[in-house]
């Protein structure tokens, strides 16, 4: 399992997912509509979510492994996102989720984003959202044991 996941999220309080898809010229991997409910007893959603997952051809990886996928969506898609964000009709963000399970694993540490990806995000009018979760035992097992008594 990779320590990182990445996805592009478009959130709108006024546009339904179908309208977002129409403006972007492509559909999402997943979406939720304004007024939909998570469960029947939940209040209606006040905004729509339009999400496109980022995955590398060789499976999950680090952010720098996932970067080519986003860049592969092309400058036209970035420009369409930028127009949508610039219109005030939606907020666009690239979400990087980091789940740290082994503090000693160097592949789980650090987030590197290259200049080409940052330029693509700027063209898309997108913010960067980094969510970090640490799942590890809080006991420091590396501490040196102190003897209870000495002879």
Short mmCIF file of N, CA and C in Angstrom, two decimals:
data_model
loop_
_atom_site.label_atom_id
_atom_site.label_comp_id
_atom_site.label_asym_id
_atom_site.label_seq_id
_atom_site.Cartn_x
_atom_site.Cartn_y
_atom_site.Cartn_z
N UNK A 1 0.83 -1.19 0.00
CA UNK A 1 0.00 0.00 0.00
C UNK A 1 0.87 1.24 0.00
N UNK A 2 0.52 2.20 -0.80
CA UNK A 2 1.27 3.44 -0.88
C UNK A 2 0.91 4.36 0.27
N UNK A 3 1.85 5.17 0.67
CA UNK A 3 1.60 6.15 1.71
C UNK A 3 0.90 7.39 1.15
N UNK A 4 0.74 7.46 -0.17
CA UNK A 4 0.18 8.66 -0.80
C UNK A 4 -0.98 8.33 -1.74
N UNK A 5 -1.95 9.21 -1.74
CA UNK A 5 -3.03 9.22 -2.73
C UNK A 5 -3.16 10.66 -3.22
N UNK A 6 -3.68 10.82 -4.41
CA UNK A 6 -3.84 12.17 -4.96
C UNK A 6 -5.11 12.20 -5.80
N UNK A 7 -5.83 13.33 -5.71
CA UNK A 7 -7.00 13.50 -6.57
C UNK A 7 -7.27 14.98 -6.81
N UNK A 8 -7.92 15.25 -7.92
CA UNK A 8 -8.33 16.60 -8.28
C UNK A 8 -9.78 16.76 -7.85
N UNK A 9 -10.08 17.83 -7.12
CA UNK A 9 -11.43 18.06 -6.62
C UNK A 9 -11.94 19.42 -7.09
N UNK A 10 -13.16 19.41 -7.62
CA UNK A 10 -13.86 20.63 -7.99
C UNK A 10 -15.10 20.69 -7.10
N UNK A 11 -15.27 21.79 -6.39
CA UNK A 11 -16.40 21.97 -5.48
C UNK A 11 -17.18 23.19 -5.94
N UNK A 12 -18.51 23.04 -6.03
CA UNK A 12 -19.35 24.17 -6.45
C UNK A 12 -20.64 24.21 -5.64
N UNK A 13 -21.04 25.40 -5.25
CA UNK A 13 -22.32 25.61 -4.57
C UNK A 13 -23.43 25.93 -5.56
N UNK A 14 -23.08 26.09 -6.84
CA UNK A 14 -24.09 26.49 -7.82
C UNK A 14 -24.18 25.57 -9.04
N UNK A 15 -23.16 24.77 -9.29
CA UNK A 15 -23.14 23.90 -10.47
C UNK A 15 -23.24 22.44 -10.07
N UNK A 16 -24.10 21.69 -10.76
CA UNK A 16 -24.19 20.25 -10.55
C UNK A 16 -23.03 19.56 -11.29
N UNK A 17 -22.69 18.33 -10.92
CA UNK A 17 -21.57 17.64 -11.57
C UNK A 17 -21.68 17.58 -13.09
N UNK A 18 -22.89 17.42 -13.63
CA UNK A 18 -23.06 17.36 -15.09
C UNK A 18 -22.66 18.69 -15.74
N UNK A 19 -22.98 19.79 -15.07
CA UNK A 19 -22.60 21.10 -15.59
C UNK A 19 -21.09 21.31 -15.53
N UNK A 20 -20.49 20.83 -14.45
CA UNK A 20 -19.03 20.92 -14.33
C UNK A 20 -18.38 20.10 -15.43
N UNK A 21 -18.87 18.88 -15.65
CA UNK A 21 -18.33 18.03 -16.72
C UNK A 21 -18.47 18.70 -18.08
N UNK A 22 -19.61 19.34 -18.32
CA UNK A 22 -19.84 20.03 -19.59
C UNK A 22 -18.82 21.14 -19.80
N UNK A 23 -18.56 21.90 -18.76
CA UNK A 23 -17.59 23.01 -18.87
C UNK A 23 -16.16 22.52 -19.03
N UNK A 24 -15.88 21.34 -18.44
CA UNK A 24 -14.51 20.82 -18.52
C UNK A 24 -14.30 19.92 -19.72
N UNK A 25 -15.38 19.48 -20.33
CA UNK A 25 -15.26 18.60 -21.49
C UNK A 25 -14.90 17.17 -21.15
N UNK A 26 -15.09 16.78 -19.90
CA UNK A 26 -14.79 15.41 -19.46
C UNK A 26 -15.55 15.13 -18.17
N UNK A 27 -15.73 13.85 -17.89
CA UNK A 27 -16.46 13.46 -16.69
C UNK A 27 -15.54 13.13 -15.53
N UNK A 28 -16.13 13.02 -14.34
CA UNK A 28 -15.36 12.69 -13.14
C UNK A 28 -15.24 11.18 -12.93
N UNK A 29 -14.39 10.80 -12.00
CA UNK A 29 -14.34 9.42 -11.54
C UNK A 29 -15.43 9.19 -10.49
N UNK A 30 -15.74 10.24 -9.77
CA UNK A 30 -16.84 10.19 -8.80
C UNK A 30 -17.38 11.59 -8.60
N UNK A 31 -18.64 11.67 -8.20
CA UNK A 31 -19.27 12.98 -8.01
C UNK A 31 -20.42 12.86 -7.03
N UNK A 32 -20.72 13.98 -6.37
CA UNK A 32 -21.92 14.08 -5.54
C UNK A 32 -22.62 15.37 -5.93
N UNK A 33 -23.94 15.32 -5.96
CA UNK A 33 -24.74 16.45 -6.42
C UNK A 33 -25.22 17.31 -5.26
N UNK A 34 -25.46 18.58 -5.58
CA UNK A 34 -26.10 19.48 -4.63
C UNK A 34 -27.48 18.88 -4.32
N UNK A 35 -27.82 18.83 -3.04
CA UNK A 35 -29.11 18.28 -2.63
C UNK A 35 -29.09 16.79 -2.35
N UNK A 36 -28.03 16.10 -2.75
CA UNK A 36 -27.96 14.66 -2.46
C UNK A 36 -27.67 14.48 -0.96
N UNK A 37 -27.90 13.28 -0.50
CA UNK A 37 -27.69 12.97 0.91
C UNK A 37 -26.75 11.79 1.06
N UNK A 38 -25.90 11.87 2.06
CA UNK A 38 -25.00 10.76 2.37
C UNK A 38 -25.80 9.56 2.86
N UNK A 39 -26.76 9.82 3.74
CA UNK A 39 -27.71 8.84 4.26
C UNK A 39 -29.07 9.51 4.27
N UNK A 40 -30.15 8.73 4.31
CA UNK A 40 -31.48 9.36 4.27
C UNK A 40 -31.72 10.38 5.38
N UNK A 41 -31.14 10.18 6.55
CA UNK A 41 -31.34 11.11 7.65
C UNK A 41 -30.37 12.30 7.61
N UNK A 42 -29.38 12.27 6.73
CA UNK A 42 -28.41 13.38 6.62
C UNK A 42 -29.05 14.58 5.96
N UNK A 43 -28.58 15.78 6.30
CA UNK A 43 -29.08 16.96 5.60
C UNK A 43 -28.61 16.96 4.14
N UNK A 44 -29.35 17.62 3.25
CA UNK A 44 -28.93 17.69 1.84
C UNK A 44 -27.59 18.43 1.71
N UNK A 45 -26.80 17.96 0.78
CA UNK A 45 -25.49 18.61 0.54
C UNK A 45 -25.71 20.01 -0.02
N UNK A 46 -24.91 20.95 0.45
CA UNK A 46 -25.01 22.33 0.00
C UNK A 46 -24.12 22.59 -1.22
N UNK A 47 -23.26 21.63 -1.57
CA UNK A 47 -22.35 21.82 -2.70
C UNK A 47 -22.16 20.50 -3.45
N UNK A 48 -21.73 20.63 -4.68
CA UNK A 48 -21.40 19.47 -5.51
C UNK A 48 -19.90 19.21 -5.41
N UNK A 49 -19.53 17.95 -5.51
CA UNK A 49 -18.13 17.53 -5.60
C UNK A 49 -17.93 16.80 -6.91
N UNK A 50 -16.88 17.13 -7.61
CA UNK A 50 -16.50 16.49 -8.87
C UNK A 50 -15.06 16.06 -8.67
N UNK A 51 -14.78 14.76 -8.74
CA UNK A 51 -13.45 14.26 -8.38
C UNK A 51 -12.87 13.41 -9.49
N UNK A 52 -11.61 13.66 -9.77
CA UNK A 52 -10.85 12.81 -10.69
C UNK A 52 -9.64 12.27 -9.93
N UNK A 53 -9.56 10.93 -9.84
CA UNK A 53 -8.47 10.27 -9.15
C UNK A 53 -7.19 10.34 -9.97
N UNK A 54 -6.06 10.41 -9.29
CA UNK A 54 -4.75 10.40 -9.94
C UNK A 54 -4.10 9.06 -9.61
N UNK A 55 -3.77 8.31 -10.63
CA UNK A 55 -3.07 7.04 -10.39
C UNK A 55 -2.02 6.85 -11.48
N UNK A 56 -0.89 6.34 -11.05
CA UNK A 56 0.22 6.09 -11.98
C UNK A 56 -0.01 4.78 -12.70
N UNK A 57 0.56 4.64 -13.87
CA UNK A 57 0.41 3.42 -14.68
C UNK A 57 0.93 2.20 -13.94
N UNK A 58 1.98 2.38 -13.14
CA UNK A 58 2.56 1.24 -12.43
C UNK A 58 2.04 1.12 -11.01
N UNK A 59 0.86 1.68 -10.74
CA UNK A 59 0.24 1.57 -9.42
C UNK A 59 0.51 2.79 -8.56
N UNK A 60 0.13 2.69 -7.28
CA UNK A 60 0.29 3.85 -6.39
C UNK A 60 1.76 4.18 -6.19
N UNK A 61 2.01 5.40 -5.84
CA UNK A 61 3.38 5.82 -5.64
C UNK A 61 3.47 7.11 -4.87
N UNK A 62 4.63 7.68 -4.90
CA UNK A 62 4.88 8.96 -4.25
C UNK A 62 4.32 10.08 -5.13
N UNK A 63 4.17 11.30 -4.57
CA UNK A 63 3.64 12.40 -5.39
C UNK A 63 4.39 12.62 -6.70
N UNK A 64 5.71 12.49 -6.66
CA UNK A 64 6.48 12.69 -7.90
C UNK A 64 6.20 11.58 -8.91
N UNK A 65 5.78 10.39 -8.44
CA UNK A 65 5.38 9.32 -9.35
C UNK A 65 4.02 9.60 -9.98
N UNK A 66 3.17 10.33 -9.26
CA UNK A 66 1.81 10.63 -9.73
C UNK A 66 1.75 11.88 -10.61
N UNK A 67 2.77 12.72 -10.50
CA UNK A 67 2.82 13.97 -11.26
C UNK A 67 2.59 13.80 -12.76
N UNK A 68 3.23 12.82 -13.42
CA UNK A 68 3.03 12.68 -14.87
C UNK A 68 1.57 12.46 -15.26
N UNK A 69 0.80 11.82 -14.40
CA UNK A 69 -0.62 11.58 -14.70
C UNK A 69 -1.36 12.92 -14.79
N UNK A 70 -1.13 13.78 -13.82
CA UNK A 70 -1.80 15.10 -13.84
C UNK A 70 -1.34 15.88 -15.06
N UNK A 71 -0.06 15.91 -15.30
CA UNK A 71 0.45 16.64 -16.46
C UNK A 71 -0.07 16.04 -17.76
N UNK A 72 -0.32 14.73 -17.77
CA UNK A 72 -0.86 14.06 -18.94
C UNK A 72 -2.29 14.46 -19.27
N UNK A 73 -2.98 15.05 -18.31
CA UNK A 73 -4.33 15.55 -18.59
C UNK A 73 -4.29 16.73 -19.55
N UNK A 74 -3.12 17.34 -19.67
CA UNK A 74 -2.90 18.36 -20.68
C UNK A 74 -3.20 19.78 -20.29
N UNK A 75 -2.63 20.71 -21.07
CA UNK A 75 -2.83 22.14 -20.80
C UNK A 75 -4.25 22.61 -21.09
N UNK A 76 -4.94 21.94 -22.03
CA UNK A 76 -6.32 22.35 -22.34
C UNK A 76 -7.24 22.11 -21.14
N UNK A 77 -7.06 20.96 -20.48
CA UNK A 77 -7.86 20.66 -19.29
C UNK A 77 -7.53 21.64 -18.17
N UNK A 78 -6.25 21.96 -17.99
CA UNK A 78 -5.86 22.95 -16.98
C UNK A 78 -6.50 24.30 -17.28
N UNK A 79 -6.50 24.69 -18.55
CA UNK A 79 -7.11 25.97 -18.93
C UNK A 79 -8.62 25.96 -18.67
N UNK A 80 -9.29 24.84 -18.96
CA UNK A 80 -10.73 24.74 -18.70
C UNK A 80 -11.01 24.85 -17.20
N UNK A 81 -10.18 24.19 -16.39
CA UNK A 81 -10.32 24.32 -14.94
C UNK A 81 -10.10 25.76 -14.50
N UNK A 82 -9.10 26.40 -15.08
CA UNK A 82 -8.80 27.80 -14.76
C UNK A 82 -9.96 28.73 -15.09
N UNK A 83 -10.61 28.49 -16.23
CA UNK A 83 -11.78 29.30 -16.59
C UNK A 83 -12.92 29.08 -15.60
N UNK A 84 -13.13 27.83 -15.22
CA UNK A 84 -14.18 27.51 -14.26
C UNK A 84 -13.88 28.17 -12.91
N UNK A 85 -12.66 28.02 -12.43
CA UNK A 85 -12.28 28.63 -11.15
C UNK A 85 -12.35 30.15 -11.24
N UNK A 86 -11.91 30.70 -12.35
CA UNK A 86 -11.91 32.16 -12.53
C UNK A 86 -13.30 32.76 -12.61
N UNK A 87 -14.28 31.95 -13.02
CA UNK A 87 -15.65 32.44 -13.13
C UNK A 87 -16.31 32.60 -11.76
N UNK A 88 -15.68 32.04 -10.74
CA UNK A 88 -16.27 32.08 -9.41
C UNK A 88 -17.30 30.98 -9.18
N UNK A 89 -17.50 30.13 -10.19
CA UNK A 89 -18.50 29.07 -10.08
C UNK A 89 -18.04 27.84 -9.34
N UNK A 90 -16.73 27.71 -9.10
CA UNK A 90 -16.21 26.52 -8.43
C UNK A 90 -14.82 26.78 -7.86
N UNK A 91 -14.48 25.97 -6.91
CA UNK A 91 -13.12 25.95 -6.35
C UNK A 91 -12.45 24.68 -6.82
N UNK A 92 -11.21 24.79 -7.24
CA UNK A 92 -10.45 23.66 -7.76
C UNK A 92 -9.26 23.43 -6.83
N UNK A 93 -9.01 22.17 -6.50
CA UNK A 93 -7.83 21.87 -5.67
C UNK A 93 -7.27 20.50 -6.04
N UNK A 94 -5.97 20.39 -5.89
CA UNK A 94 -5.30 19.11 -5.99
C UNK A 94 -5.08 18.66 -4.55
N UNK A 95 -5.60 17.49 -4.22
CA UNK A 95 -5.52 16.98 -2.86
C UNK A 95 -4.47 15.87 -2.82
N UNK A 96 -3.50 16.03 -1.93
CA UNK A 96 -2.49 15.01 -1.68
C UNK A 96 -2.75 14.47 -0.28
N UNK A 97 -2.99 13.17 -0.18
CA UNK A 97 -3.24 12.53 1.10
C UNK A 97 -2.01 11.67 1.43
N UNK A 98 -1.42 11.95 2.58
CA UNK A 98 -0.25 11.20 3.03
C UNK A 98 -0.65 10.42 4.29
N UNK A 99 -0.45 9.11 4.26
CA UNK A 99 -0.73 8.26 5.41
C UNK A 99 0.58 7.61 5.85
N UNK A 100 1.09 8.08 6.96
CA UNK A 100 2.37 7.61 7.48
C UNK A 100 2.12 6.48 8.47
N UNK A 101 2.60 5.28 8.12
CA UNK A 101 2.43 4.12 8.99
C UNK A 101 3.76 3.62 9.54
N UNK A 102 4.85 3.98 8.88
CA UNK A 102 6.18 3.55 9.32
C UNK A 102 7.13 4.73 9.27
N UNK A 103 7.39 5.35 10.42
CA UNK A 103 8.26 6.53 10.43
C UNK A 103 9.67 6.28 9.92
N UNK A 104 10.07 5.02 9.84
CA UNK A 104 11.41 4.69 9.36
C UNK A 104 11.47 4.50 7.85
N UNK A 105 10.34 4.43 7.18
CA UNK A 105 10.29 4.19 5.73
C UNK A 105 10.49 5.51 4.98
N UNK A 106 11.61 5.66 4.29
CA UNK A 106 11.87 6.92 3.59
C UNK A 106 10.88 7.21 2.46
N UNK A 107 10.21 6.17 1.91
CA UNK A 107 9.23 6.38 0.83
C UNK A 107 7.95 7.02 1.36
N UNK A 108 7.74 7.00 2.67
CA UNK A 108 6.54 7.58 3.25
C UNK A 108 6.76 9.03 3.68
N UNK A 109 7.98 9.52 3.59
CA UNK A 109 8.30 10.85 4.09
C UNK A 109 8.44 11.86 2.96
N UNK A 110 8.10 13.09 3.27
CA UNK A 110 8.32 14.19 2.35
C UNK A 110 7.34 14.23 1.20
N UNK A 111 7.11 15.43 0.73
CA UNK A 111 6.25 15.65 -0.43
C UNK A 111 7.00 16.58 -1.37
N UNK A 112 7.29 16.07 -2.55
CA UNK A 112 7.99 16.86 -3.56
C UNK A 112 7.06 17.06 -4.74
N UNK A 113 6.86 18.31 -5.12
CA UNK A 113 6.07 18.65 -6.31
C UNK A 113 6.96 19.48 -7.22
N UNK A 114 7.08 19.06 -8.46
CA UNK A 114 7.96 19.74 -9.41
C UNK A 114 7.36 21.01 -9.99
N UNK A 115 8.22 21.81 -10.56
CA UNK A 115 7.81 23.09 -11.17
C UNK A 115 6.76 22.90 -12.27
N UNK A 116 6.87 21.86 -13.13
CA UNK A 116 5.83 21.69 -14.15
C UNK A 116 4.44 21.47 -13.55
N UNK A 117 4.36 20.69 -12.46
CA UNK A 117 3.07 20.47 -11.82
C UNK A 117 2.55 21.76 -11.19
N UNK A 118 3.42 22.52 -10.56
CA UNK A 118 2.99 23.78 -9.95
C UNK A 118 2.50 24.76 -11.01
N UNK A 119 3.15 24.77 -12.17
CA UNK A 119 2.69 25.64 -13.27
C UNK A 119 1.33 25.17 -13.78
N UNK A 120 1.12 23.85 -13.87
CA UNK A 120 -0.16 23.30 -14.31
C UNK A 120 -1.26 23.71 -13.33
N UNK A 121 -0.97 23.60 -12.03
CA UNK A 121 -1.95 23.99 -11.01
C UNK A 121 -2.27 25.48 -11.09
N UNK A 122 -1.28 26.29 -11.37
CA UNK A 122 -1.51 27.73 -11.51
C UNK A 122 -2.42 28.00 -12.71
N UNK A 123 -2.18 27.32 -13.82
CA UNK A 123 -3.04 27.47 -15.00
C UNK A 123 -4.46 27.02 -14.69
N UNK A 124 -4.59 25.99 -13.84
CA UNK A 124 -5.90 25.46 -13.48
C UNK A 124 -6.60 26.29 -12.41
N UNK A 125 -5.92 27.30 -11.89
CA UNK A 125 -6.50 28.08 -10.80
C UNK A 125 -6.74 27.24 -9.57
N UNK A 126 -5.90 26.23 -9.37
CA UNK A 126 -6.10 25.25 -8.30
C UNK A 126 -5.24 25.54 -7.09
N UNK A 127 -5.82 25.26 -5.94
CA UNK A 127 -5.05 25.30 -4.70
C UNK A 127 -4.48 23.91 -4.45
N UNK A 128 -3.58 23.82 -3.50
CA UNK A 128 -2.99 22.55 -3.10
C UNK A 128 -3.45 22.26 -1.68
N UNK A 129 -4.06 21.09 -1.49
CA UNK A 129 -4.58 20.67 -0.19
C UNK A 129 -3.81 19.42 0.21
N UNK A 130 -3.06 19.50 1.30
CA UNK A 130 -2.28 18.35 1.76
C UNK A 130 -2.89 17.88 3.08
N UNK A 131 -3.38 16.64 3.06
CA UNK A 131 -3.93 16.01 4.26
C UNK A 131 -2.93 14.96 4.72
N UNK A 132 -2.52 15.05 5.98
CA UNK A 132 -1.53 14.12 6.51
C UNK A 132 -2.11 13.39 7.71
N UNK A 133 -1.93 12.07 7.71
CA UNK A 133 -2.41 11.22 8.78
C UNK A 133 -1.26 10.33 9.25
N UNK A 134 -1.06 10.26 10.55
CA UNK A 134 0.01 9.44 11.11
C UNK A 134 -0.64 8.30 11.87
N UNK A 135 -0.34 7.07 11.44
CA UNK A 135 -0.84 5.86 12.07
C UNK A 135 0.35 5.04 12.53
N UNK A 136 0.74 5.22 13.76
CA UNK A 136 1.84 4.41 14.28
C UNK A 136 1.70 4.32 15.79
N UNK A 137 2.37 3.34 16.37
CA UNK A 137 2.34 3.14 17.81
C UNK A 137 3.03 4.32 18.48
N UNK A 138 2.39 4.90 19.47
CA UNK A 138 2.94 6.08 20.15
C UNK A 138 4.07 5.73 21.10
N UNK A 139 4.17 4.46 21.50
CA UNK A 139 5.27 4.05 22.38
C UNK A 139 6.56 4.07 21.59
N UNK A 140 7.56 4.72 22.13
CA UNK A 140 8.85 4.77 21.45
C UNK A 140 9.63 3.51 21.83
N UNK A 141 9.59 2.53 20.96
CA UNK A 141 10.25 1.26 21.23
C UNK A 141 11.75 1.33 21.00
N UNK A 142 12.23 2.43 20.47
CA UNK A 142 13.65 2.58 20.21
C UNK A 142 14.40 3.10 21.44
N UNK A 143 13.66 3.51 22.48
CA UNK A 143 14.32 4.05 23.67
C UNK A 143 15.13 2.95 24.36
N UNK A 144 16.23 3.36 24.94
CA UNK A 144 17.07 2.41 25.64
C UNK A 144 16.43 2.07 26.98
N UNK A 145 16.35 0.79 27.28
CA UNK A 145 15.75 0.35 28.54
C UNK A 145 16.67 0.70 29.69
N UNK A 146 16.10 1.21 30.75
CA UNK A 146 16.87 1.55 31.95
C UNK A 146 16.68 0.41 32.94
N UNK A 147 17.76 -0.15 33.47
CA UNK A 147 17.64 -1.25 34.42
C UNK A 147 16.91 -0.80 35.69
N UNK A 148 16.10 -1.71 36.24
CA UNK A 148 15.32 -1.39 37.44
C UNK A 148 16.23 -1.26 38.66
N UNK A 149 17.26 -2.03 38.70
CA UNK A 149 18.21 -1.91 39.82
C UNK A 149 19.59 -2.31 39.32
N UNK A 150 20.57 -1.90 40.03
CA UNK A 150 21.93 -2.29 39.65
C UNK A 150 22.60 -2.96 40.84
N UNK A 151 23.43 -3.92 40.60
CA UNK A 151 24.08 -4.65 41.69
C UNK A 151 25.41 -4.07 42.02
#
